[in-house]
Amino acid sequence: MIKQERMKVVRHKQIADDIFELTLIGQLSLEMKQPGQFVHIRVSDSFEPLLRRPISICSIDPEHMEFTMLYRAGGRGTKILSLKQPGDEVDVLGPLGNGFPVEEAETGETALLVGGGIGVPPLYELSKQLNAKGVRTIHVLGFQSINNVFYEKQFSELGDTYIVTADGSYGSKGFVTDLLAQLNPEFNVFYSCGPIPMLKALEQAFPDKKGFLSFEERMGCGIGACYACVCETTDAVAKDYLKICSDGPVFPRGVVAL
Amino acid sequence: MNRLQVDLPGLTLKNPIIPASGCFGFGQEYAKLYDLSKLGAIMIKATTLETRKGNPTPRVAETSSGMLNAIGLQNPGLAHVMEYELPWLEQYDVPIIANVAGTETADYVAVAEKISTAPNVKALELNISCPNVKCGGIQFGTDAKTASELTAAVKAVSNVPVYVKLSPNVTNIGEIAKAVEAGGADGLTMINTLIGMRLNPITGKPVIANGTGGLSGPAVKPVAIRMVYDVSQQVKIPIIGMGGITNAEDVIDFLSAGASAVAVGTANFVDPFVCPNIIDALPHKLDELACEKLTDIMGRSHR
């Protein structure tokens, strides 16, 4: 269930350009079950900045009551967050939203995990859980350039891992879909998180495959009450809008109008 | 004796803390976090006659100690609210204030007539001040004559007291307040959001898809306090004050300025437990001020 807790910073370090790895400890981590869920973080006890920041859960460690987030310190709020030191406390609300359905991949099957930039982190816990149930995973991860690449080693330990950079400074050059066209991988289900053009290209590239996409949007409350983070659906008759924070952030392919 | 109790037309509130319309949905999300019976009342999301889709995204943008929003009155429509949302809320011991919106007078009247028959709806909040829709919002609230006539039309059909939500986006809010009082309003709620805009520093274009949005949050509190202070001296009907309330001190400020209860809006997003936390803090605040009950505070700025 959703809880609010002041969690303590255990570890915090920069792992790539603007990318930070933050591990928090507290009871709330015991509530985390599904990969792809997120937390809503208050980065300051003042009202500057005012709103919480949604950040995806990268890794859950219930044994130690810890969880890890990877985030990009790009804006005002996340830059403040990046200054937190071990021992500091952070106000966390979570876990929020509906994550990736691990049950959609059967034991013995292969799952394709495709991430772009800061969409990569939630795929890590997903891959861990898929591997734990005997699903083979293939990871295709896209970044801007060599300085933005992170978690290659961690993903490689779980399955075949391919890196692509937009400027070709590391791995293949281009977009994840360029690489996927070359690889032509055999798989049963795909899971993805990243920029909308990437998600759209994936849907088009694999028209017959089962797939699940994770979205992001500016949020107010993070729990479905404010109607700020809506997305349009492909089926306008059924429901005009879905809320990314509480109906998503993960939706089956074909549900959200891209 | 309940030190926090407040009595208003149609509303006996166990405390004066009310989540503001548009910031609390229809209560279902917050009910997962705490017992809604703890609240003084709930102002549910604006309800229109038909389902309303709302505006394109992005719908919110953060500002200095505030936020802009342009949700655009997205709601499932009157029939759905009557059939699902209000009956679901009946499990809680909390009066509902239904926020009524429309495109034209007939819409407002139709929604008000029907929604005021729901057993747990104890008052209406007439939304004549939404700044984020092309028609059926603020234009009703910026002209004294129109505002007065709409109030009278809704009063004529409503089974429960009618509170009118005032816009701060006018030259003279007192004039509008007096007009709706003359139109038969039982109370006022104020203030709605202030029209604002934020630009993207790279593109130079508005961040919010609608262009403008309504500014709320701690940044607007001084404006709201000033308006409650002014209007409370110009009308006899009670005021539910709102605008940037985040803690018990803010509540005391609004009551001191002349409000009889308060609504908490944006702060729910910052801290979803803000309403119960404020309710718990109020008795201590009264002790600090050496006051027996909250009603002793009301309007003390004018004495």
Coordinates of C-alpha atoms in Angstrom, one line a residue:
Chain A
M1 CA 0.0 0.0 0.0
I2 CA 1.0 3.6 -0.4
K3 CA 2.9 5.0 2.5
Q4 CA 4.7 8.3 3.3
E5 CA 8.0 8.0 5.1
R6 CA 11.1 10.0 5.8
M7 CA 13.6 7.5 4.5
K8 CA 17.3 7.7 5.2
V9 CA 20.0 8.0 2.5
V10 CA 22.3 5.0 2.7
R11 CA 24.4 5.5 -0.5
H12 CA 24.4 8.3 -3.1
K13 CA 26.8 8.7 -5.9
Q14 CA 27.1 10.1 -9.5
I15 CA 27.4 7.3 -12.0
A16 CA 27.3 9.2 -15.4
D17 CA 26.8 12.7 -16.7
D18 CA 24.0 14.1 -14.5
I19 CA 22.9 10.6 -13.4
F20 CA 22.8 9.8 -9.7
E21 CA 22.3 6.5 -7.9
L22 CA 20.5 7.0 -4.6
T23 CA 19.7 4.2 -2.1
L24 CA 17.2 4.8 0.7
I25 CA 16.4 2.7 3.7
G26 CA 13.0 2.4 5.4
Q27 CA 9.8 0.4 5.9
L28 CA 8.4 1.8 2.7
S29 CA 10.7 -0.3 0.7
L30 CA 8.9 -3.4 2.0
E31 CA 5.8 -2.2 0.2
M32 CA 7.5 -2.3 -3.2
K33 CA 6.7 -5.3 -5.2
Q34 CA 6.2 -4.5 -8.9
P35 CA 9.0 -3.2 -11.2
G36 CA 8.1 0.0 -13.0
Q37 CA 6.3 1.6 -10.0
F38 CA 7.6 5.0 -8.9
V39 CA 7.9 7.1 -5.8
H40 CA 7.1 10.8 -5.3
I41 CA 9.9 12.6 -3.6
R42 CA 9.9 15.9 -1.8
V43 CA 13.4 17.2 -2.2
S44 CA 13.1 20.0 0.3
D45 CA 11.2 20.7 3.5
S46 CA 10.5 24.3 2.2
F47 CA 8.0 25.2 -0.5
E48 CA 10.8 25.9 -3.0
P49 CA 10.5 23.9 -5.1
L50 CA 6.9 23.2 -4.3
L51 CA 5.9 19.9 -5.9
R52 CA 7.2 16.4 -5.4
R53 CA 9.3 14.7 -8.1
P54 CA 8.2 11.4 -9.6
I55 CA 11.2 9.0 -9.8
S56 CA 11.1 5.4 -10.9
I57 CA 12.2 2.5 -8.7
C58 CA 15.4 0.9 -10.2
S59 CA 16.1 -1.8 -7.7
I60 CA 14.3 -3.3 -4.6
D61 CA 16.2 -5.0 -1.8
P62 CA 13.6 -6.0 0.8
E63 CA 16.1 -8.0 2.8
H64 CA 18.0 -4.9 3.7
M65 CA 14.8 -2.7 3.6
E66 CA 16.4 -0.6 0.9
F67 CA 15.6 0.5 -2.6
T68 CA 17.6 2.3 -5.2
M69 CA 16.6 5.0 -7.7
L70 CA 18.6 6.3 -10.6
Y71 CA 17.7 9.9 -11.6
R72 CA 18.9 12.6 -13.8
A73 CA 19.7 15.8 -12.0
G74 CA 18.5 18.0 -14.8
G75 CA 16.1 20.4 -13.1
R76 CA 15.9 22.5 -10.0
G77 CA 14.4 19.8 -7.8
T78 CA 16.6 16.9 -8.8
K79 CA 19.7 19.1 -8.4
I80 CA 18.7 19.8 -4.8
L81 CA 18.1 16.0 -4.4
S82 CA 21.6 15.3 -5.8
L83 CA 23.1 17.2 -2.8
K84 CA 21.7 14.7 -0.2
Q85 CA 24.4 12.9 1.8
P86 CA 24.3 9.5 3.5
G87 CA 22.4 10.0 6.8
D88 CA 20.1 12.7 5.4
E89 CA 16.4 12.1 5.3
V90 CA 14.1 12.3 2.3
D91 CA 10.3 12.5 2.3
V92 CA 9.1 9.6 0.1
L93 CA 5.5 8.8 -1.0
G94 CA 5.1 5.4 -2.6
P95 CA 5.1 3.0 -4.2
L96 CA 2.8 4.6 -6.8
G97 CA 1.3 3.5 -10.0
N98 CA 1.0 0.2 -11.8
G99 CA 4.3 -1.2 -13.1
F100 CA 5.4 -3.8 -15.6
P101 CA 3.5 -7.1 -15.4
V102 CA 6.1 -9.7 -14.9
E103 CA 3.4 -12.4 -15.1
E104 CA 3.0 -11.7 -18.8
A105 CA 6.3 -13.5 -19.6
E106 CA 6.3 -17.3 -19.0
T107 CA 9.2 -19.3 -17.6
G108 CA 11.4 -20.3 -20.5
E109 CA 10.3 -17.5 -22.7
T110 CA 12.4 -14.5 -23.8
A111 CA 11.6 -10.9 -23.0
L112 CA 13.0 -7.9 -24.8
L113 CA 13.7 -4.9 -22.6
V114 CA 14.2 -1.6 -24.4
G115 CA 15.1 1.6 -22.6
G116 CA 16.0 5.1 -23.6
G117 CA 18.0 7.4 -21.3
I118 CA 16.4 7.9 -17.9
G119 CA 13.8 5.3 -19.0
V120 CA 16.4 2.6 -18.5
P121 CA 16.4 2.4 -14.6
P122 CA 12.9 0.8 -14.1
L123 CA 13.9 -2.0 -16.5
Y124 CA 16.6 -3.2 -14.1
E125 CA 14.3 -4.4 -11.3
L126 CA 12.1 -5.8 -14.1
S127 CA 15.0 -7.8 -15.5
K128 CA 15.9 -9.1 -12.1
Q129 CA 12.4 -10.3 -11.5
L130 CA 12.1 -11.8 -14.9
N131 CA 15.4 -13.7 -14.6
A132 CA 14.3 -14.9 -11.1
K133 CA 11.3 -16.7 -12.7
G134 CA 13.4 -18.1 -15.5
V135 CA 12.7 -15.7 -18.3
R136 CA 15.6 -15.0 -20.6
T137 CA 16.1 -11.2 -21.0
I138 CA 17.6 -9.2 -23.9
H139 CA 18.4 -5.6 -23.1
V140 CA 18.7 -2.9 -25.7
L141 CA 19.6 0.4 -24.0
G142 CA 19.9 3.8 -25.8
F143 CA 21.8 6.9 -24.6
Q144 CA 22.9 10.2 -26.0
S145 CA 26.6 9.6 -25.8
I146 CA 29.3 7.6 -24.0
N147 CA 29.2 10.0 -21.0
N148 CA 25.5 9.2 -20.4
V149 CA 25.8 5.4 -20.3
F150 CA 25.1 3.6 -17.0
Y151 CA 24.4 0.2 -15.6
E152 CA 25.8 -1.7 -18.6
K153 CA 27.6 -4.2 -16.3
Q154 CA 24.5 -4.7 -14.1
F155 CA 22.3 -5.5 -17.1
S156 CA 25.0 -7.7 -18.7
E157 CA 24.9 -9.9 -15.6
L158 CA 21.2 -10.6 -16.3
G159 CA 21.2 -11.2 -20.1
D160 CA 22.5 -10.1 -23.5
T161 CA 22.9 -6.3 -23.3
Y162 CA 23.3 -4.0 -26.3
I163 CA 24.2 -0.3 -26.0
V164 CA 23.4 2.2 -28.6
T165 CA 24.3 5.9 -28.5
A166 CA 22.9 8.7 -30.7
D167 CA 26.3 10.1 -31.5
G168 CA 28.0 6.7 -31.9
S169 CA 30.6 7.5 -29.1
Y170 CA 29.9 4.1 -27.5
G171 CA 28.2 0.9 -28.7
S172 CA 26.3 1.2 -31.9
K173 CA 25.4 4.5 -33.5
G174 CA 21.8 5.6 -33.8
F175 CA 18.6 4.8 -32.1
V176 CA 17.5 1.6 -30.4
T177 CA 15.2 0.8 -33.3
D178 CA 18.1 1.0 -35.7
L179 CA 20.0 -1.6 -33.6
L180 CA 16.8 -3.8 -33.2
A181 CA 16.4 -3.8 -37.0
Q182 CA 20.0 -5.3 -37.3
L183 CA 19.6 -7.7 -34.4
N184 CA 16.2 -9.0 -35.3
P185 CA 15.9 -10.7 -31.9
E186 CA 13.6 -13.6 -31.2
F187 CA 11.4 -12.8 -28.2
N188 CA 7.9 -13.4 -26.8
V189 CA 7.1 -10.1 -25.1
F190 CA 8.7 -6.6 -25.0
Y191 CA 8.8 -4.1 -22.2
S192 CA 9.9 -0.5 -22.7
C193 CA 10.4 2.8 -21.1
G194 CA 11.8 5.9 -22.7
P195 CA 10.9 8.9 -24.9
I196 CA 7.6 8.8 -26.8
P197 CA 9.1 8.6 -30.3
M198 CA 11.0 5.5 -29.2
L199 CA 7.9 3.9 -27.8
K200 CA 6.0 4.7 -30.9
A201 CA 8.8 3.2 -33.1
L202 CA 8.8 0.0 -31.0
E203 CA 5.0 -0.4 -31.4
Q204 CA 5.4 -0.1 -35.2
A205 CA 8.5 -2.3 -35.4
F206 CA 6.8 -5.3 -33.6
P207 CA 3.1 -5.1 -34.6
D208 CA 2.4 -8.6 -33.7
K209 CA 4.2 -8.9 -30.3
K210 CA 2.8 -8.5 -26.8
G211 CA 4.3 -5.4 -25.3
F212 CA 4.1 -3.0 -22.3
L213 CA 5.1 0.6 -22.4
S214 CA 5.9 3.0 -19.5
F215 CA 5.1 6.7 -19.9
E216 CA 5.9 9.9 -18.1
E217 CA 4.2 13.3 -17.8
R218 CA 4.2 16.3 -15.5
M219 CA 2.5 15.3 -12.3
G220 CA 0.7 17.1 -9.6
C221 CA -0.5 14.8 -6.9
G222 CA 1.0 11.5 -8.2
I223 CA -2.0 9.5 -6.9
G224 CA -4.7 10.2 -9.4
A225 CA -6.6 13.0 -7.8
C226 CA -5.6 16.1 -9.8
Y227 CA -5.9 14.9 -13.4
A228 CA -2.7 16.7 -14.4
C229 CA -0.8 13.8 -16.0
V230 CA -3.4 12.3 -18.4
C231 CA -2.7 10.7 -21.7
E232 CA -5.1 10.2 -24.6
T233 CA -6.3 6.7 -25.4
T234 CA -6.6 5.1 -28.8
D235 CA -10.2 4.1 -27.9
A236 CA -11.9 7.4 -27.5
V237 CA -15.2 5.8 -27.0
A238 CA -14.2 3.8 -23.9
K239 CA -12.3 6.5 -22.1
D240 CA -10.9 9.7 -23.4
Y241 CA -8.1 10.0 -21.0
L242 CA -6.1 7.8 -18.7
K243 CA -4.1 9.0 -15.7
I244 CA -0.4 8.1 -16.1
C245 CA 0.3 8.2 -12.3
S246 CA -2.5 5.9 -11.2
D247 CA -3.8 4.0 -14.3
G248 CA -0.2 3.7 -15.5
P249 CA 2.6 4.5 -15.8
V250 CA 2.8 1.1 -17.6
F251 CA 0.1 0.4 -20.2
P252 CA -0.2 -2.5 -22.6
R253 CA 0.7 -1.6 -26.2
G254 CA -2.0 0.0 -28.2
V255 CA -3.8 1.6 -25.3
V256 CA -2.2 5.0 -25.3
A257 CA -2.5 7.2 -28.5
L258 CA 1.1 7.8 -29.6
Chain B
M1 CA -17.0 20.5 23.7
N2 CA -15.5 20.4 20.2
R3 CA -13.1 23.3 20.1
L4 CA -12.8 23.1 16.3
Q5 CA -16.5 22.9 15.4
V6 CA -17.8 25.5 12.9
D7 CA -21.4 26.0 11.9
L8 CA -22.2 27.4 8.4
P9 CA -25.4 27.5 6.4
G10 CA -26.1 23.8 5.6
L11 CA -22.8 22.7 7.2
T12 CA -22.0 21.6 10.7
L13 CA -18.3 21.0 10.4
K14 CA -16.4 19.0 13.1
N15 CA -13.4 21.1 12.0
P16 CA -13.0 23.9 9.4
I17 CA -10.6 21.9 7.2
I18 CA -12.0 21.1 3.7
P19 CA -10.0 19.8 0.8
A20 CA -10.5 22.3 -2.1
S21 CA -12.3 21.3 -5.3
G22 CA -10.1 20.1 -8.1
C23 CA -7.3 19.0 -5.7
F24 CA -9.0 16.0 -4.2
G25 CA -10.8 14.3 -7.0
F26 CA -13.9 12.6 -5.6
G27 CA -12.0 11.4 -2.6
Q28 CA -11.2 7.9 -3.7
E29 CA -7.4 8.4 -4.0
Y30 CA -7.0 10.1 -0.6
A31 CA -9.3 7.5 1.1
K32 CA -6.5 5.0 0.5
L33 CA -4.3 7.1 2.7
Y34 CA -6.5 8.1 5.6
D35 CA -10.1 8.1 6.9
L36 CA -12.1 10.8 5.1
S37 CA -14.5 11.1 8.1
K38 CA -11.7 13.1 9.8
L39 CA -12.3 16.0 7.4
G40 CA -14.6 19.0 8.1
A41 CA -16.2 18.5 4.6
I42 CA -15.0 17.7 1.1
M43 CA -15.4 19.9 -1.9
I44 CA -15.6 17.4 -4.7
K45 CA -14.2 18.0 -8.2
A46 CA -16.3 20.3 -10.4
T47 CA -19.2 18.5 -12.0
T48 CA -20.7 19.5 -15.3
L49 CA -23.9 18.2 -17.0
E50 CA -21.9 16.1 -19.6
T51 CA -18.6 14.3 -19.3
R52 CA -15.8 16.9 -19.8
K53 CA -12.5 15.8 -21.4
G54 CA -10.4 18.7 -20.1
N55 CA -7.4 20.4 -21.7
P56 CA -4.4 18.9 -23.5
T57 CA -1.2 18.3 -21.6
P58 CA 1.1 19.7 -20.1
R59 CA -1.6 20.8 -17.7
V60 CA 0.6 21.9 -14.7
A61 CA 3.8 23.9 -14.3
E62 CA 5.7 24.7 -11.2
T63 CA 6.4 28.3 -10.2
S64 CA 8.1 29.9 -7.3
S65 CA 6.3 28.5 -4.2
G66 CA 3.3 27.8 -6.4
M67 CA 2.0 26.0 -9.4
L68 CA 0.0 26.8 -12.5
N69 CA -2.7 24.4 -13.7
A70 CA -5.1 24.2 -16.6
I71 CA -6.9 20.9 -16.1
G72 CA -10.0 22.3 -17.8
L73 CA -12.7 20.9 -15.6
Q74 CA -12.2 17.3 -16.6
N75 CA -14.9 15.2 -14.9
P76 CA -17.1 12.2 -15.7
G77 CA -20.3 14.2 -15.8
L78 CA -23.4 14.6 -13.6
A79 CA -24.9 11.1 -14.1
H80 CA -21.7 9.3 -13.2
V81 CA -21.1 11.5 -10.1
M82 CA -24.7 10.8 -9.0
E83 CA -24.5 7.1 -9.6
Y84 CA -21.0 6.3 -8.4
E85 CA -19.0 9.0 -6.7
L86 CA -21.6 10.4 -4.3
P87 CA -23.0 7.1 -3.1
W88 CA -19.4 5.8 -2.6
L89 CA -18.7 8.8 -0.4
E90 CA -21.7 8.0 1.8
Q91 CA -19.6 5.5 3.8
Y92 CA -17.8 8.5 5.3
D93 CA -19.2 10.7 8.0
V94 CA -18.4 13.9 6.1
P95 CA -20.6 16.5 4.4
I96 CA -20.0 17.0 0.7
I97 CA -19.9 20.4 -1.0
A98 CA -20.6 19.8 -4.7
N99 CA -18.8 22.1 -7.0
V100 CA -21.1 22.9 -9.9
A101 CA -19.9 24.1 -13.3
G102 CA -21.5 24.7 -16.6
T103 CA -21.3 26.3 -20.0
E104 CA -24.5 28.3 -19.8
T105 CA -27.0 29.1 -17.1
A106 CA -29.2 26.2 -18.0
D107 CA -26.3 23.7 -17.4
Y108 CA -25.6 25.2 -14.0
V109 CA -29.3 25.0 -13.0
A110 CA -29.7 21.4 -14.3
V111 CA -26.6 20.2 -12.4
A112 CA -27.5 22.1 -9.2
E113 CA -31.1 20.9 -9.2
K114 CA -30.1 17.3 -9.5
I115 CA -26.8 17.1 -7.4
S116 CA -28.4 19.0 -4.5
T117 CA -30.8 16.0 -4.0
A118 CA -28.0 13.6 -3.1
P119 CA -28.3 12.8 0.6
N120 CA -24.7 13.6 1.5
V121 CA -24.5 16.9 -0.5
K122 CA -25.0 19.5 2.1
A123 CA -24.0 22.6 0.1
L124 CA -23.2 23.6 -3.4
E125 CA -20.2 25.6 -4.5
L126 CA -21.0 27.5 -7.6
N127 CA -18.0 27.6 -9.9
I128 CA -18.1 30.9 -11.7
S129 CA -14.4 31.4 -11.6
C130 CA -12.5 28.7 -13.4
P131 CA -9.9 30.5 -15.5
N132 CA -9.0 27.5 -17.6
V133 CA -12.0 26.8 -19.8
K134 CA -13.1 28.7 -22.9
C135 CA -16.7 29.0 -21.9
G136 CA -18.5 28.2 -18.7
G137 CA -16.1 29.5 -16.1
I138 CA -14.7 32.9 -15.3
Q139 CA -16.9 35.0 -17.6
F140 CA -19.8 34.2 -15.2
G141 CA -17.7 35.5 -12.3
T142 CA -16.2 38.7 -13.6
D143 CA -19.5 40.6 -14.3
A144 CA -21.5 41.5 -11.2
K145 CA -24.9 41.4 -13.0
T146 CA -24.2 38.0 -14.6
A147 CA -22.9 36.5 -11.4
S148 CA -25.9 37.7 -9.4
E149 CA -28.4 36.4 -12.0
L150 CA -26.7 33.0 -12.1
T151 CA -26.7 32.8 -8.3
A152 CA -30.4 33.6 -8.2
A153 CA -31.2 31.0 -10.9
V154 CA -29.2 28.3 -9.0
K155 CA -30.7 29.3 -5.7
A156 CA -34.2 28.9 -7.1
V157 CA -33.6 25.1 -7.8
S158 CA -31.1 24.1 -5.1
N159 CA -32.2 21.9 -2.1
V160 CA -29.1 23.0 -0.2
P161 CA -27.3 26.3 0.6
V162 CA -25.3 27.8 -2.3
Y163 CA -21.8 29.1 -1.9
V164 CA -20.3 31.0 -4.7
K165 CA -16.6 30.6 -5.6
L166 CA -15.2 34.0 -6.4
S167 CA -12.4 34.8 -8.9
P168 CA -9.5 37.0 -7.8
N169 CA -9.1 38.0 -11.5
V170 CA -11.3 41.0 -11.2
T171 CA -10.8 44.7 -10.6
N172 CA -13.1 44.8 -7.6
I173 CA -13.9 41.5 -5.9
G174 CA -16.1 43.2 -3.3
E175 CA -18.5 44.3 -6.0
I176 CA -18.9 40.7 -7.2
A177 CA -19.3 39.5 -3.7
K178 CA -22.0 41.9 -2.9
A179 CA -23.8 41.1 -6.2
V180 CA -23.9 37.4 -5.5
E181 CA -25.0 38.1 -1.9
A182 CA -27.8 40.1 -3.4
G183 CA -28.5 37.2 -5.7
G184 CA -29.2 35.0 -2.7
A185 CA -25.9 33.3 -2.1
D186 CA -25.6 31.7 1.4
G187 CA -21.9 32.0 1.5
L188 CA -18.7 32.6 -0.5
T189 CA -15.7 30.6 -1.2
M190 CA -12.6 32.5 -2.2
I191 CA -10.3 32.7 -3.9
N192 CA -10.0 30.6 -7.1
T193 CA -6.7 30.7 -8.8
L194 CA -5.0 33.7 -10.3
I195 CA -4.4 33.6 -14.1
G196 CA -0.7 33.3 -14.8
M197 CA 1.8 32.0 -17.4
R198 CA 5.2 30.5 -17.4
L199 CA 7.4 30.4 -20.5
N200 CA 9.9 27.8 -21.5
P201 CA 13.3 29.5 -21.4
I202 CA 14.6 27.6 -24.5
T203 CA 11.6 28.0 -26.8
G204 CA 10.0 31.1 -25.3
K205 CA 6.6 29.5 -25.6
P206 CA 4.2 28.8 -22.7
V207 CA 4.9 25.7 -20.8
I208 CA 1.2 24.8 -20.3
A209 CA -0.6 23.7 -23.4
N210 CA -3.5 26.0 -22.6
G211 CA -1.1 29.0 -22.6
T212 CA -2.3 30.4 -19.3
G213 CA -3.1 28.5 -16.1
G214 CA -4.4 29.2 -12.7
L215 CA -1.8 30.0 -10.1
S216 CA -2.1 28.4 -6.6
G217 CA 0.0 27.4 -3.7
P218 CA 1.8 29.4 -0.9
A219 CA 2.7 32.2 -3.4
V220 CA -1.0 33.3 -3.6
K221 CA -1.7 33.4 0.1
P222 CA -1.2 37.1 0.7
V223 CA -3.5 38.0 -2.2
A224 CA -6.2 35.6 -0.8
I225 CA -5.8 37.0 2.8
R226 CA -6.2 40.5 1.5
M227 CA -9.4 39.6 -0.4
V228 CA -11.0 37.7 2.5
Y229 CA -10.1 40.6 4.7
D230 CA -11.8 43.1 2.4
V231 CA -14.8 41.1 1.4
S232 CA -15.6 39.9 4.9
Q233 CA -16.3 43.5 5.8
Q234 CA -18.5 44.1 2.8
V235 CA -20.9 41.1 3.1
K236 CA -22.9 39.4 5.8
I237 CA -22.7 35.9 4.5
P238 CA -19.8 33.6 5.7
I239 CA -16.7 33.0 3.7
I240 CA -14.8 29.8 3.2
G241 CA -11.2 31.0 2.6
M242 CA -8.5 29.4 0.5
G243 CA -5.3 30.2 -1.2
G244 CA -1.9 28.8 -0.2
I245 CA -2.9 27.1 3.0
T246 CA -0.2 24.6 4.1
N247 CA -0.4 24.5 7.9
A248 CA -2.4 25.5 11.0
E249 CA -0.8 29.0 11.1
D250 CA -2.2 29.6 7.7
V251 CA -5.7 28.5 8.9
I252 CA -5.5 30.9 11.8
D253 CA -4.6 33.7 9.4
F254 CA -7.6 33.1 7.2
L255 CA -10.0 32.9 10.2
S256 CA -8.4 36.1 11.6
A257 CA -9.0 37.8 8.2
G258 CA -12.7 36.9 8.4
A259 CA -13.1 33.4 7.0
S260 CA -15.3 30.9 8.9
A261 CA -13.7 27.8 7.4
V262 CA -10.9 27.1 5.0
A263 CA -10.2 24.9 2.0
V264 CA -6.8 23.3 1.4
G265 CA -5.8 22.9 -2.2
T266 CA -2.3 22.6 -3.7
A267 CA -0.8 21.6 -0.4
N268 CA -2.5 18.2 -0.8
F269 CA -0.1 17.5 -3.7
V270 CA 2.9 18.5 -1.6
D271 CA 1.9 16.4 1.4
P272 CA -1.2 14.1 0.9
F273 CA -1.6 14.0 4.7
V274 CA -1.7 17.8 5.0
C275 CA -5.4 18.0 5.9
P276 CA -5.4 15.5 8.8
N277 CA -2.0 17.0 10.0
I278 CA -3.5 20.5 10.2
I279 CA -6.6 19.2 12.0
D280 CA -4.3 17.5 14.6
A281 CA -2.3 20.7 15.0
L282 CA -5.2 23.1 15.5
P283 CA -5.9 22.4 19.2
H284 CA -2.2 23.0 20.0
K285 CA -2.4 26.2 18.0
L286 CA -5.4 27.3 20.0
D287 CA -3.5 26.6 23.2
E288 CA -0.6 28.7 22.1
L289 CA -3.0 31.5 21.4
A290 CA -4.8 31.0 24.7
C291 CA -8.0 30.6 22.9
E292 CA -10.8 28.2 23.9
K293 CA -12.3 27.6 20.5
L294 CA -11.6 28.4 16.9
T295 CA -14.6 30.6 16.6
D296 CA -12.9 33.1 19.0
I297 CA -10.3 33.7 16.3
M298 CA -12.7 34.5 13.5
G299 CA -12.5 38.1 12.2
R300 CA -10.2 39.2 14.9
S301 CA -8.2 41.3 12.4
H302 CA -11.2 43.7 12.2
R303 CA -11.7 44.1 16.0

